[in-house]
Coordinates of C-alpha atoms and ligand atoms in Angstrom, one line a residue:
X27 CA 25.8 -5.9 -51.8
X28 CA 25.0 -2.8 -54.4
X29 CA 24.4 -5.5 -56.8
X30 CA 22.0 -7.0 -54.9
X31 CA 20.3 -4.0 -54.5
X32 CA 20.3 -2.8 -58.5
X33 CA 19.1 -6.6 -59.0
X34 CA 16.1 -6.2 -56.7
X35 CA 14.7 -2.4 -57.2
X36 CA 12.0 -4.0 -59.9
X37 CA 10.9 -6.2 -57.4
X38 CA 10.6 -3.9 -54.9
X39 CA 9.3 -1.4 -57.3
X40 CA 6.3 -3.6 -57.7
X41 CA 5.2 -3.2 -54.0
X42 CA 5.0 0.5 -54.2
X43 CA 9.0 1.8 -54.7
X44 CA 11.8 0.7 -53.6
X45 CA 13.3 3.9 -54.3
X46 CA 10.5 5.7 -52.7
X47 CA 11.4 3.3 -49.4
X48 CA 15.3 4.3 -49.7
X49 CA 14.4 8.3 -49.8
X50 CA 11.9 7.4 -47.2
X51 CA 15.0 6.2 -45.4
X52 CA 16.9 9.2 -46.2
X53 CA 13.9 11.5 -44.6
X54 CA 13.5 9.9 -41.6
X55 CA 10.8 7.8 -42.9
X56 CA 8.0 10.5 -41.9
X57 CA 5.2 9.3 -43.7
X58 CA 3.3 6.3 -41.6
X59 CA 1.5 5.1 -45.2
X60 CA 4.7 4.8 -47.0
X61 CA 6.4 3.0 -44.7
X62 CA 3.8 0.1 -43.9
X63 CA 3.8 0.2 -47.5
X64 CA 7.4 -0.6 -48.1
X65 CA 7.1 -3.2 -45.0
X66 CA 4.6 -5.6 -47.1
X67 CA 6.6 -4.5 -50.3
X68 CA 9.7 -6.6 -48.1
X69 CA 7.3 -9.3 -47.3
X70 CA 5.9 -9.9 -50.2
X71 CA 9.4 -9.7 -52.5
X72 CA 10.0 -12.9 -49.4
X73 CA 7.3 -14.8 -50.3
X74 CA 7.5 -14.5 -54.5
X75 CA 11.2 -15.5 -54.2
X76 CA 11.9 -18.8 -55.5
X77 CA 13.8 -21.3 -53.2
X78 CA 16.5 -20.8 -55.3
X79 CA 16.5 -17.2 -54.8
X80 CA 15.6 -18.0 -50.9
X81 CA 18.7 -19.2 -50.1
X82 CA 20.1 -16.2 -51.3
X83 CA 22.4 -15.5 -47.7
X84 CA 23.0 -11.8 -48.6
X85 CA 19.4 -11.1 -50.3
X86 CA 17.6 -12.5 -47.0
X87 CA 19.9 -10.8 -44.7
X88 CA 19.5 -7.3 -46.5
X89 CA 15.4 -7.5 -47.0
X90 CA 15.2 -9.0 -43.4
X91 CA 17.8 -5.7 -42.4
X92 CA 15.2 -3.5 -44.4
X93 CA 12.2 -4.7 -42.5
X94 CA 14.1 -4.3 -39.5
X95 CA 14.5 -0.6 -39.6
X96 CA 11.1 0.3 -41.7
X97 CA 9.4 -1.4 -38.3
X98 CA 11.9 0.1 -36.3
X99 CA 10.7 3.9 -37.8
X100 CA 7.3 3.3 -37.6
X101 CA 7.7 2.8 -34.4
X102 CA 9.5 5.9 -33.4
X103 CA 7.2 7.6 -35.7
X104 CA 4.0 6.8 -34.3
X105 CA 5.8 7.4 -31.0
X106 CA 6.6 10.5 -31.6
X107 CA 2.8 12.1 -33.4
X108 CA 1.5 9.8 -29.8
X109 CA 3.9 11.6 -28.3
X110 CA 3.1 15.1 -29.7
X111 CA -0.9 14.3 -30.1
X112 CA -0.5 14.2 -26.0
X113 CA 1.7 17.2 -25.5
X114 CA -0.7 19.0 -27.3
X115 CA -3.9 17.9 -25.6
X116 CA -2.1 18.4 -22.0
X117 CA -0.9 22.4 -23.5
X118 CA -4.6 22.7 -23.8
X119 CA -5.8 21.8 -20.4
X120 CA -3.2 23.4 -19.2
X121 CA -4.1 27.3 -21.2
X122 CA -7.5 25.5 -19.9
X123 CA -6.7 26.0 -16.5
X124 CA -4.6 29.4 -16.8
X125 CA -7.5 31.3 -18.1
X126 CA -9.8 29.5 -15.6
X127 CA -7.8 30.9 -12.9
X128 CA -7.8 34.3 -14.0
X129 CA -11.3 34.6 -14.7
X130 CA -11.5 33.0 -11.3
X131 CA -8.9 35.9 -9.9
X132 CA -10.4 38.7 -11.6
X133 CA -14.3 37.6 -10.4
X134 CA -12.2 37.7 -7.2
X135 CA -14.0 40.2 -5.4
X136 CA -17.6 39.1 -6.0
X137 CA -16.9 36.5 -3.3
X138 CA -16.0 39.2 -0.9
X139 CA -17.6 42.0 1.3
X140 CA -16.0 44.4 -1.2
X141 CA -18.0 43.0 -4.0
X142 CA -20.0 46.0 -4.4
X143 CA -16.6 48.7 -4.4
X144 CA -16.2 47.4 -7.7
X145 CA -16.7 50.4 -10.5
X146 CA -16.6 49.7 -13.9
X147 CA -12.6 49.7 -14.2
X148 CA -12.3 46.3 -11.8
X149 CA -11.5 48.7 -9.3
X150 CA -12.6 49.8 -5.9
X151 CA -13.7 53.0 -4.5
X152 CA -11.2 53.0 -0.8
X153 CA -13.7 55.1 0.5
X154 CA -16.8 53.4 -0.2
X155 CA -17.0 50.5 2.2
X156 CA -13.5 49.8 4.2
X157 CA -12.7 46.1 4.6
X158 CA -12.6 44.9 8.1
X159 CA -9.2 44.0 7.5
X160 CA -6.3 45.2 5.7
X161 CA -2.7 43.7 5.0
X162 CA -0.1 46.9 5.8
X163 CA 3.2 46.0 4.0
X164 CA 5.8 47.0 6.3
X165 CA 9.4 46.5 5.6
X166 CA 11.3 47.5 2.1
X167 CA 9.1 47.8 -0.3
X168 CA 11.6 47.3 -2.5
X169 CA 11.8 43.7 -3.8
X170 CA 9.0 43.5 -6.5
X171 CA 9.4 41.0 -9.6
X172 CA 7.6 40.4 -13.0
X173 CA 5.7 37.2 -12.8
X174 CA 6.3 34.6 -16.2
X175 CA 3.0 34.6 -17.9
X176 CA 1.9 38.6 -17.9
X177 CA 3.2 40.6 -15.0
X178 CA 3.7 43.7 -17.4
X179 CA 3.1 46.7 -14.4
X180 CA 5.5 47.1 -11.7
X181 CA 5.0 49.5 -9.0
X182 CA 8.4 51.6 -8.8
X183 CA 9.0 53.3 -5.4
X184 CA 10.0 57.1 -5.9
X185 CA 11.4 59.2 -2.7
X186 CA 9.5 60.7 -0.6
X187 CA 11.0 63.9 -0.7
X188 CA 11.2 63.3 -4.9
X189 CA 12.7 67.1 -6.7
X190 CA 8.5 68.0 -8.2
X191 CA 7.5 67.7 -4.5
X192 CA 4.4 65.7 -5.6
X193 CA 5.1 62.2 -5.3
X194 CA 5.1 59.8 -2.4
X195 CA 6.2 56.4 -2.1
X196 CA 3.2 53.7 -3.5
X197 CA 2.4 51.4 -1.0
X198 CA 0.8 48.4 -1.5
X199 CA -1.2 48.4 1.1
X200 CA -4.1 46.0 2.2
X201 CA -6.3 43.6 1.9
X202 CA -7.7 41.9 3.5
X203 CA -6.3 39.0 3.8
X204 CA -9.5 36.7 3.4
X205 CA -10.8 38.8 0.6
X206 CA -7.3 39.9 -0.9
X207 CA -8.4 43.9 -2.5
X208 CA -4.6 45.4 -2.8
X209 CA -4.9 48.8 -2.1
X210 CA -2.6 51.0 -3.8
X211 CA -1.9 55.2 -2.1
X212 CA -0.1 57.1 -3.8
X213 CA 0.2 60.8 -4.6
X214 CA -0.3 62.6 -7.3
X215 CA -0.4 66.7 -7.5
X216 CA -0.7 66.7 -3.8
X217 CA -3.2 64.9 -2.9
X218 CA -3.2 61.1 -1.6
X219 CA -5.3 58.8 -4.1
X220 CA -6.7 55.3 -2.8
X221 CA -7.4 52.6 -5.4
X222 CA -8.5 48.9 -5.0
X223 CA -7.3 46.7 -7.1
X224 CA -8.4 42.8 -7.1
X225 CA -5.8 40.4 -6.2
X226 CA -5.2 36.8 -5.3
X227 CA -2.7 38.1 -2.1
X228 CA -0.4 36.0 -3.6
X229 CA 1.1 39.7 -4.0
X230 CA 0.1 39.8 -7.3
X231 CA -2.3 42.8 -8.4
X232 CA -5.5 41.9 -11.1
X233 CA -4.8 45.8 -13.0
X234 CA -6.6 46.0 -16.4
X235 CA -4.8 48.2 -18.4
X236 CA -7.2 48.8 -21.3
X237 CA -10.0 50.3 -18.8
X238 CA -7.4 52.6 -17.2
X239 CA -8.8 55.4 -15.2
X240 CA -7.4 58.7 -15.3
X241 CA -5.5 58.3 -12.0
X242 CA -4.0 55.3 -12.8
X243 CA -3.0 57.1 -15.5
X244 CA -1.4 60.0 -14.0
X245 CA -0.1 57.7 -11.8
X246 CA 1.8 55.9 -14.1
X247 CA 2.9 59.2 -16.2
X248 CA 4.5 59.7 -12.6
X249 CA 6.1 56.5 -13.1
X250 CA 4.6 55.4 -9.9
X251 CA 3.5 52.1 -12.0
X252 CA 5.4 51.6 -14.7
X253 CA 3.7 50.2 -17.1
X254 CA 6.5 47.8 -19.3
X255 CA 4.4 46.3 -21.8
X256 CA 0.1 46.7 -22.6
X257 CA -1.9 43.4 -22.7
X258 CA -5.4 43.5 -21.3
X259 CA -4.8 41.5 -18.4
X260 CA -2.2 42.5 -16.1
X261 CA -0.6 41.3 -12.9
X262 CA 1.6 43.0 -11.1
X263 CA 4.1 40.5 -9.1
X264 CA 5.4 41.1 -5.6
X265 CA 7.4 39.4 -4.0
X266 CA 6.1 38.7 -0.5
X267 CA 9.4 37.5 0.9
X268 CA 11.8 39.1 3.5
X269 CA 8.9 41.2 3.4
X270 CA 7.0 41.1 6.9
X271 CA 3.0 41.5 6.2
X272 CA 1.0 42.7 8.9
X273 CA -3.3 42.7 9.3
X274 CA -5.2 46.1 10.9
X275 CA -8.6 45.9 11.8
X276 CA -10.1 48.0 10.6
X277 CA -13.2 47.6 12.4
X278 CA -13.7 45.5 15.4
X279 CA -13.7 41.9 14.9
X280 CA -16.9 40.2 15.0
X281 CA -17.1 36.8 14.9
X282 CA -14.4 33.5 15.4
X283 CA -14.5 30.0 14.6
X284 CA -12.4 28.0 17.1
X285 CA -11.2 24.5 15.7
X286 CA -10.0 21.7 18.1
X287 CA -7.8 18.5 18.0
X288 CA -10.5 15.8 19.1
X289 CA -10.0 13.3 21.9
X290 CA -8.0 15.7 23.7
X291 CA -8.5 16.8 27.1
X292 CA -6.4 19.5 27.9
X293 CA -8.0 20.8 24.2
X294 CA -11.6 20.1 25.5
X295 CA -10.8 22.2 29.2
X296 CA -9.1 24.9 27.2
X297 CA -11.6 25.3 24.4
X298 CA -14.7 25.5 26.9
X299 CA -12.9 28.5 28.6
X300 CA -12.3 30.2 25.7
X301 CA -15.3 30.1 24.6
X302 CA -17.0 31.6 27.3
X303 CA -14.2 34.8 27.4
X304 CA -14.2 35.3 24.1
X305 CA -18.1 35.4 24.5
X306 CA -18.0 37.4 27.6
X307 CA -14.6 39.3 27.7
X308 CA -14.8 40.1 24.4
X309 CA -18.3 40.4 23.0
X310 CA -17.8 37.7 20.6
X311 CA -19.9 35.4 18.1
X312 CA -18.4 32.1 18.4
X313 CA -18.3 28.9 16.0
X314 CA -17.3 25.6 17.0
X315 CA -17.5 21.8 15.1
X316 CA -20.6 20.5 15.7
X317 CA -18.5 17.2 17.9
X318 CA -17.4 20.4 19.8
X319 CA -21.0 22.2 20.7
X320 CA -22.5 18.9 21.7
X321 CA -19.0 18.9 23.9
X322 CA -20.0 22.1 25.3
X323 CA -24.2 21.6 25.5
X324 CA -22.8 18.4 27.8
X325 CA -20.8 20.9 29.8
X326 CA -23.5 23.1 30.2
X327 CA -26.7 24.2 28.4
X328 CA -25.5 28.4 29.1
X329 CA -23.3 27.3 25.8
X330 CA -26.4 27.8 24.1
X331 CA -25.2 30.7 22.1
X332 CA -22.5 28.8 20.5
X333 CA -23.1 29.0 16.8
X334 CA -22.5 25.2 14.3
X335 CA -23.0 24.5 10.8
X336 CA -24.7 21.1 9.9
X337 CA -22.3 19.6 6.6
X338 CA -19.3 20.8 6.2
X339 CA -20.5 22.6 2.6
X340 CA -22.0 25.3 5.2
X341 CA -18.8 26.1 6.4
X342 CA -17.8 27.4 2.7
X343 CA -20.7 30.0 3.4
X344 CA -19.2 30.9 6.3
X345 CA -16.5 32.6 5.5
X346 CA -17.3 36.4 4.5
X347 CA -18.3 36.1 8.0
X348 CA -16.0 34.7 10.0
X349 CA -13.2 37.2 10.9
X350 CA -11.1 35.1 12.3
X351 CA -10.6 31.2 13.2
X352 CA -8.5 30.0 16.1
X353 CA -7.2 26.7 16.3
X354 CA -6.2 24.2 19.3
X355 CA -4.1 21.7 18.6
X356 CA -0.8 21.0 16.7
X357 CA 0.2 21.2 13.1
X358 CA -2.4 18.8 12.1
X359 CA -5.1 21.0 13.4
X360 CA -3.8 23.7 11.7
X361 CA -3.9 21.7 8.2
X362 CA -7.4 20.6 9.5
X363 CA -8.6 24.2 9.7
X364 CA -7.2 25.2 6.2
X365 CA -9.2 22.4 4.3
X366 CA -12.1 23.7 5.6
X367 CA -11.9 26.6 3.7
X368 CA -11.9 25.8 -0.5
X369 CA -11.4 29.5 -1.1
X370 CA -10.3 32.5 0.4
X371 CA -9.3 31.4 4.4
X372 CA -9.6 33.9 7.6
X373 CA -6.5 34.5 9.4
X374 CA -5.6 31.4 11.5
X375 CA -4.4 32.0 15.2
X376 CA -2.8 28.4 16.0
X377 CA -2.6 27.6 19.4
X378 CA 0.3 25.2 20.4
X379 CA -0.9 21.9 21.9
X380 CA 0.9 19.4 20.2
X381 CA 4.3 17.5 19.7
X382 CA 5.8 19.5 17.3
X383 CA 4.5 23.5 15.9
X384 CA 5.9 24.9 13.2
X385 CA 2.7 26.6 12.7
X386 CA 1.6 27.2 16.0
X387 CA 3.7 30.0 17.9
X388 CA 1.2 30.7 20.4
X389 CA 1.0 29.3 23.9
X390 CA -1.6 28.4 25.5
X391 CA -1.4 29.3 28.8
X392 CA -0.9 32.9 27.4
X393 CA -4.1 32.7 25.4
X394 CA -5.9 35.9 27.0
X395 CA -2.9 38.6 26.4
X396 CA -2.6 36.6 23.0
X397 CA -6.2 37.1 22.1
X398 CA -6.5 40.6 23.4
X399 CA -3.1 41.4 21.1
X400 CA -4.9 39.8 17.7
X401 CA -7.9 41.4 18.8
X402 CA -6.9 44.8 19.5
X403 CA -4.5 44.2 15.8
X404 CA -2.1 45.0 14.3
X405 CA -0.6 41.5 13.4
X406 CA 2.0 40.1 12.2
X407 CA 1.4 37.2 9.7
X408 CA 3.0 34.1 7.4
X409 CA 1.2 34.3 4.0
X410 CA 1.4 30.4 3.4
X411 CA 1.0 29.4 -0.2
X412 CA -1.3 26.5 -1.2
X413 CA -1.1 24.4 -4.0
X414 CA -4.7 23.6 -5.9
X415 CA -4.2 19.5 -7.4
X416 CA -7.0 17.8 -9.2
X417 CA -7.4 14.4 -10.5
X418 CA -7.7 13.9 -14.5
X419 CA -8.5 10.0 -14.9
X420 CA -7.4 8.7 -17.7
X421 CA -11.3 7.6 -18.3
X422 CA -12.3 11.2 -18.8
X423 CA -9.7 12.6 -20.5
X424 CA -11.5 14.8 -22.6
X425 CA -13.4 16.6 -19.6
X426 CA -11.7 19.1 -17.9
X427 CA -11.4 18.8 -14.0
X428 CA -12.8 15.3 -13.9
X429 CA -12.4 15.7 -9.7
X430 CA -13.0 17.8 -6.5
X431 CA -9.5 20.2 -6.6
X432 CA -8.0 19.6 -3.9
X433 CA -6.1 22.4 -1.9
X434 CA -3.2 21.6 0.3
X435 CA -1.2 23.2 2.8
X436 CA 1.7 20.7 3.0
X437 CA 1.9 19.0 0.2
X438 CA 0.4 16.1 -2.3
X439 CA 1.8 12.7 -2.1
X440 CA 2.3 10.6 -4.7
X441 CA 3.2 7.1 -3.5
X442 CA 3.5 3.0 -4.1
X443 CA 0.6 2.8 -1.6
X444 CA 0.3 -0.8 -0.6
X445 CA 2.0 -1.7 -3.3
X446 CA 6.0 -3.7 -3.5
X447 CA 6.7 -2.2 -6.9
X448 CA 8.6 0.4 -7.5
X449 CA 6.3 4.1 -8.3
X450 CA 7.0 4.7 -12.0
X451 CA 5.8 8.3 -12.2
X452 CA 6.1 10.5 -15.4
X453 CA 6.4 14.3 -14.4
X454 CA 6.4 17.0 -16.4
X455 CA 6.5 20.9 -15.6
X456 CA 4.8 23.2 -17.7
X457 CA 5.4 20.4 -20.1
X458 CA 8.7 20.6 -20.3
X459 CA 9.5 16.7 -19.3
X460 CA 11.3 17.1 -16.0
X461 CA 12.1 12.9 -14.8
X462 CA 10.8 9.6 -14.9
X463 CA 10.5 8.9 -10.4
X464 CA 11.7 4.9 -9.9
X465 CA 11.1 4.5 -6.2
X466 CA 8.6 5.1 -3.6
X467 CA 6.8 8.2 -4.5
X468 CA 6.8 11.7 -5.1
X469 CA 6.4 15.0 -2.8
X470 CA 4.7 18.2 -4.3
X471 CA 5.4 20.9 -1.2
X472 CA 4.3 24.2 -0.6
X473 CA 7.4 26.1 1.2
X474 CA 5.1 25.6 4.3
X475 CA 5.4 22.1 4.1
X476 CA 9.1 21.7 3.5
X477 CA 9.5 20.8 7.5
X478 CA 7.1 18.4 7.2
X479 CA 8.0 15.0 4.9
X480 CA 9.4 16.8 2.3
X481 CA 12.3 17.1 5.2
X482 CA 11.9 14.0 5.9
X483 CA 12.8 12.6 2.7
X484 CA 15.3 14.6 2.4
X485 CA 14.0 17.6 0.7
X486 CA 15.3 21.3 2.1
X487 CA 13.6 23.6 4.3
X488 CA 12.3 26.9 2.8
X489 CA 11.3 29.9 5.0
X490 CA 7.2 29.4 4.3
X491 CA 6.8 32.7 2.8
X492 CA 8.9 31.8 -0.2
X493 CA 7.1 31.4 -2.9
X494 CA 7.9 27.8 -4.8
X495 CA 7.1 24.3 -5.1
X496 CA 9.6 21.5 -4.0
X497 CA 9.9 18.3 -5.6
X498 CA 11.0 15.5 -3.5
X499 CA 11.5 12.1 -4.6
X500 CA 10.7 9.5 -1.9
X501 CA 13.3 7.0 -1.5
X502 CA 14.6 7.4 -4.9
X503 CA 16.1 4.3 -6.8
X504 CA 18.9 6.2 -8.0
X505 CA 21.7 7.3 -6.5
X506 CA 21.6 10.6 -8.3
X507 CA 17.8 12.0 -7.9
X508 CA 18.6 15.3 -5.7
X509 CA 15.3 17.3 -4.3
X510 CA 14.0 20.0 -6.4
X511 CA 12.7 23.6 -6.0
X512 CA 10.6 25.2 -8.8
X513 CA 9.2 28.5 -9.1
X514 CA 5.8 29.4 -8.2
X515 CA 4.0 29.9 -11.4
X516 CA 4.6 26.8 -13.2
X517 CA 2.3 23.8 -13.6
X518 CA 3.0 20.4 -12.2
X519 CA 2.0 16.8 -14.1
X520 CA 2.6 14.0 -13.1
X521 CA 2.0 10.7 -14.5
X522 CA 1.2 6.8 -14.3
X523 CA 2.4 5.9 -17.8
X524 CA 0.2 3.3 -19.0
X525 CA 3.3 0.4 -19.4
X526 CA 3.1 0.9 -15.2
X527 CA 3.2 -2.4 -13.3
X528 CA 1.2 -0.8 -10.9
X529 CA -1.0 2.2 -10.0
X530 CA 0.0 4.7 -7.6
X531 CA -1.6 6.5 -4.3
X532 CA -2.0 9.9 -3.9
X533 CA -2.6 11.9 -0.2
X534 CA -3.1 15.4 0.3
X535 CA -1.1 16.8 3.4
X536 CA -1.5 13.3 4.4
X537 CA -5.0 12.5 3.9
X538 CA -7.7 11.6 1.5
X539 CA -6.1 8.9 -0.1
X540 CA -6.7 8.5 -4.1
X541 CA -5.9 5.7 -6.4
X542 CA -4.3 7.1 -9.7
X543 CA -4.5 3.8 -12.5
X544 CA -2.3 3.8 -15.7
X545 CA -3.1 6.8 -17.9
X546 CA -4.1 9.0 -14.8
X547 CA -2.9 12.4 -13.5
X548 CA -2.4 14.7 -11.2
X549 CA -2.3 18.3 -12.0
X550 CA -0.6 21.1 -9.9
X551 CA -0.3 24.0 -9.4
X552 CA 0.0 27.4 -6.9
X553 CA -3.6 28.0 -5.4
X554 CA -4.8 31.2 -5.5
X555 CA -5.8 31.5 -1.3
X556 CA -3.4 30.9 0.4
X557 CA -3.3 30.9 4.4
X558 CA -1.8 33.8 7.1
X559 CA -1.1 32.5 9.9
X560 CA -0.7 34.8 12.7
X561 CA 3.3 35.0 14.1
X562 CA 3.8 35.1 17.7
X563 CA 7.1 37.4 16.7
X564 CA 7.2 37.7 13.0
X565 CA 7.8 35.1 10.5
X566 CA 11.3 34.4 10.1
X567 CA 11.9 34.9 14.0
X568 CA 8.8 31.7 14.6
X569 CA 10.2 29.9 11.2
X570 CA 14.0 29.9 13.0
X571 CA 12.5 29.4 16.4
X572 CA 10.1 26.4 15.1
X573 CA 13.5 24.7 13.4
X574 CA 15.2 25.0 16.5
X575 CA 13.0 24.1 18.7
X576 CA 11.1 21.6 16.9
X577 CA 14.0 19.9 15.0
X578 CA 17.5 20.7 17.6
X579 CA 18.5 22.4 14.3
X580 CA 22.1 22.1 14.5
X581 CA 22.7 21.9 17.5
X582 CA 26.2 21.1 18.5
X583 CA 28.2 21.6 21.4
X584 CA 30.7 25.0 20.6
X585 CA 34.2 24.2 20.1
X586 CA 36.3 25.1 23.2
X587 CA 38.7 28.2 22.0
X588 CA 41.6 26.1 23.5
X589 CA 43.4 24.4 21.0
X590 CA 45.2 25.2 17.3
X591 CA 45.8 28.6 16.6
Ligands
LIG624 N1 7.8 10.8 7.0 C1 7.1 11.6 7.9 O1 8.1 12.4 7.9 C2 5.5 11.7 7.2 C3 4.8 10.7 6.9 C4 3.6 11.1 6.5 C5 3.0 12.1 6.6 N2 3.8 13.4 7.3 C6 3.2 14.7 7.3 O2 2.4 14.5 8.2 C7 1.1 15.5 7.8 C8 -0.4 15.4 8.2 O3 -0.4 16.1 9.7 P1 -1.0 15.4 10.7 O4 -0.8 16.3 11.8 O5 -2.7 15.8 10.0 O6 -0.3 13.8 10.9 P2 0.3 13.5 12.2 O7 -1.1 13.4 13.3 O8 0.2 12.1 11.3 O9 1.3 14.3 12.1 C9 2.4 14.3 11.4 C10 3.7 15.0 12.5 O10 4.5 15.8 10.8 C11 4.1 17.2 11.2 N3 3.8 18.2 11.1 C12 2.5 18.8 9.9 N4 2.6 19.7 9.2 C13 4.1 19.9 9.6 C14 4.8 21.1 9.0 N5 4.6 21.9 8.4 N6 5.8 21.3 9.7 C15 6.9 20.6 10.3 N7 6.3 19.6 10.7 C16 4.7 19.3 10.4 C17 3.3 17.1 13.1 O11 3.7 18.4 14.2 C18 3.2 15.9 13.5 O12 4.1 15.7 14.5 C19 1.8 15.4 6.4 O13 1.4 16.2 5.6 C20 3.1 15.1 5.7 O14 4.0 16.6 6.0 C21 5.3 12.7 8.1
LIG625 N1 -10.5 19.4 14.1 C1 -10.5 17.9 13.8 N2 -11.6 17.4 13.2 C2 -10.6 15.9 12.7 N3 -9.9 16.4 12.9 C3 -8.4 16.5 13.9 C4 -9.0 17.9 13.8 N4 -8.0 19.1 13.7 C5 -7.0 18.0 14.1 N5 -7.3 16.8 13.2 C6 -6.6 15.6 13.0 O1 -6.0 15.0 14.2 C7 -4.6 14.7 13.8 C8 -3.6 15.1 15.3 O2 -3.7 16.5 15.5 P1 -2.7 17.5 15.6 O3 -1.5 17.1 14.3 O4 -3.4 18.8 15.4 O5 -2.2 17.4 16.9 P2 -0.6 16.3 17.7 O6 -0.8 15.1 16.3 O7 -1.0 15.8 19.3 O8 0.0 17.4 17.3 P3 1.4 17.1 17.2 O9 2.0 16.1 15.4 O10 2.0 18.4 16.8 O11 2.1 16.2 17.7 C9 -4.4 15.3 12.8 O12 -4.4 14.3 11.6 C10 -5.1 16.1 12.4 O13 -5.9 16.0 11.2

């Protein structure tokens, strides 16, 4: 064989260089053009052979082998180059998205009642104007954690009676869950100070360390706020799990919206009664859906005080005016109400008028007592995270955000729709390849949605205040595909590969199905605007009660004590 190699070096040399081909081989054929030349050289060489030479089996075998290797390596180099280009493209989009979210969060106060309170430091003067509502952290304040991307400041608790006597614990109080203004209260040199920062109510404060006020610097120097690192925008992550959050009204609530399950007589009867009571006994402005207003007016023309909106776009303008949302129905009505708010969501008081009720802890029979207590405040809430999802079409892959961003409270599902083929979905987490889903589909669920479709597909039940994204396959055709729980800061991308046999379908909280063609992708990350739902007792109690009563979780007769000791 070596003889042939030597003998035919010159022939290869004609089409480029055979030694070059060999050295390329050794170097992993990184240069695609030399590979193409080498392949061409092999072909030219074969054409030029005399019949006598062509009969030389060894030579043919050798040439074929080289050609195959060259082809394979070219294929792999091309594939790698493509994959790298694609990864770079997705990284670019991810960074764009992240910057956009960051900007949105920094602009957050301008959406809310506290817009005019901002000063040049991006902080708000607490004394200027109080939001109508603020969140108070009741529980242990010891759980702080750093956010992955740029969490550089940590609030530290100090002993109330610390040696210098001037430092009291830092409390994160605030905000109005509606507008997410976080208020930090602390004592410096014996004086109590209140500072407000824009935040995203996932527990993250936005603090611009380059524009620190002297007060903030003092707090930092007194170790009430510790600067771990310095960058232009810093966030503080305050994990809300295990901490009960409550809302306190700073001024009386004025306006409520009621969402009701359609086509239900009991709901209709209750809504008539409740609207009247809210107006006559509580003096509140009441908004209802256009359908419900028509129903009320058909009952009596005296309901003309009830307000409504013309189309769903108008409701997005209503949120700054609305203090409270009431839902009459099941979990689906809570999902419906939340879906009406594409940004901040006023706190929801959900009355149970369905068969289950994981998010609806209040009994409709006791609505008066319950609403009295809510309107008086403070009220315990469960802060439920939402996912923001957008579809990137392959056809429009160079446009950013080609379709409207969807917010889901339960989950986004990518399934095979009416197709009888397996789905083939490539999944990436922050651009790292996760897996390829071959089965009926995939559920990306919030922890609130963990008791819904994800549970039915074998996912774990997770306390709704645990921040995370559940990655749950639907009927995977593999024995080892266990569900995952990813942290809340990741961006998940699910793509239908070009070689997929069929398309896939996406649905958002079980609604609004959209088709994903080959090359299209769904990008999903935690949304900045969570949904706060009122608790009957408190978050953990309500969660455990819902899985006990709703699912009969782990119900078993207690084993009798008379048996082997
Ligand atoms: N196989 C399944 O379990 C399955 C299939 C499709 C959709 N779903 C769920 O239905 C939801 C839409 O609800 P809908 O009321 O509009 O449709 P729906 O009227 O079809 O009701 C679906 C059921 O899911 C329950 N549900 C909804 N959210 C829940 C939650 N967070 N925890 C526990 N149970 C919950 C509802 O109470 C209802 O009983 C979707 O978000 C999805 O999670 C479940
Ligand atoms: N205000 C509304 N307008 C339009 N559709 C609504 C509204 N409220 C609820 N729905 C839809 O009606 C369906 C049923 O609602 P919901 O889940 O609240 O009642 P349910 O099915 O009786 O309760 P459960 O799920 O507990 O048995 C859901 O798909 C939901 O999206």
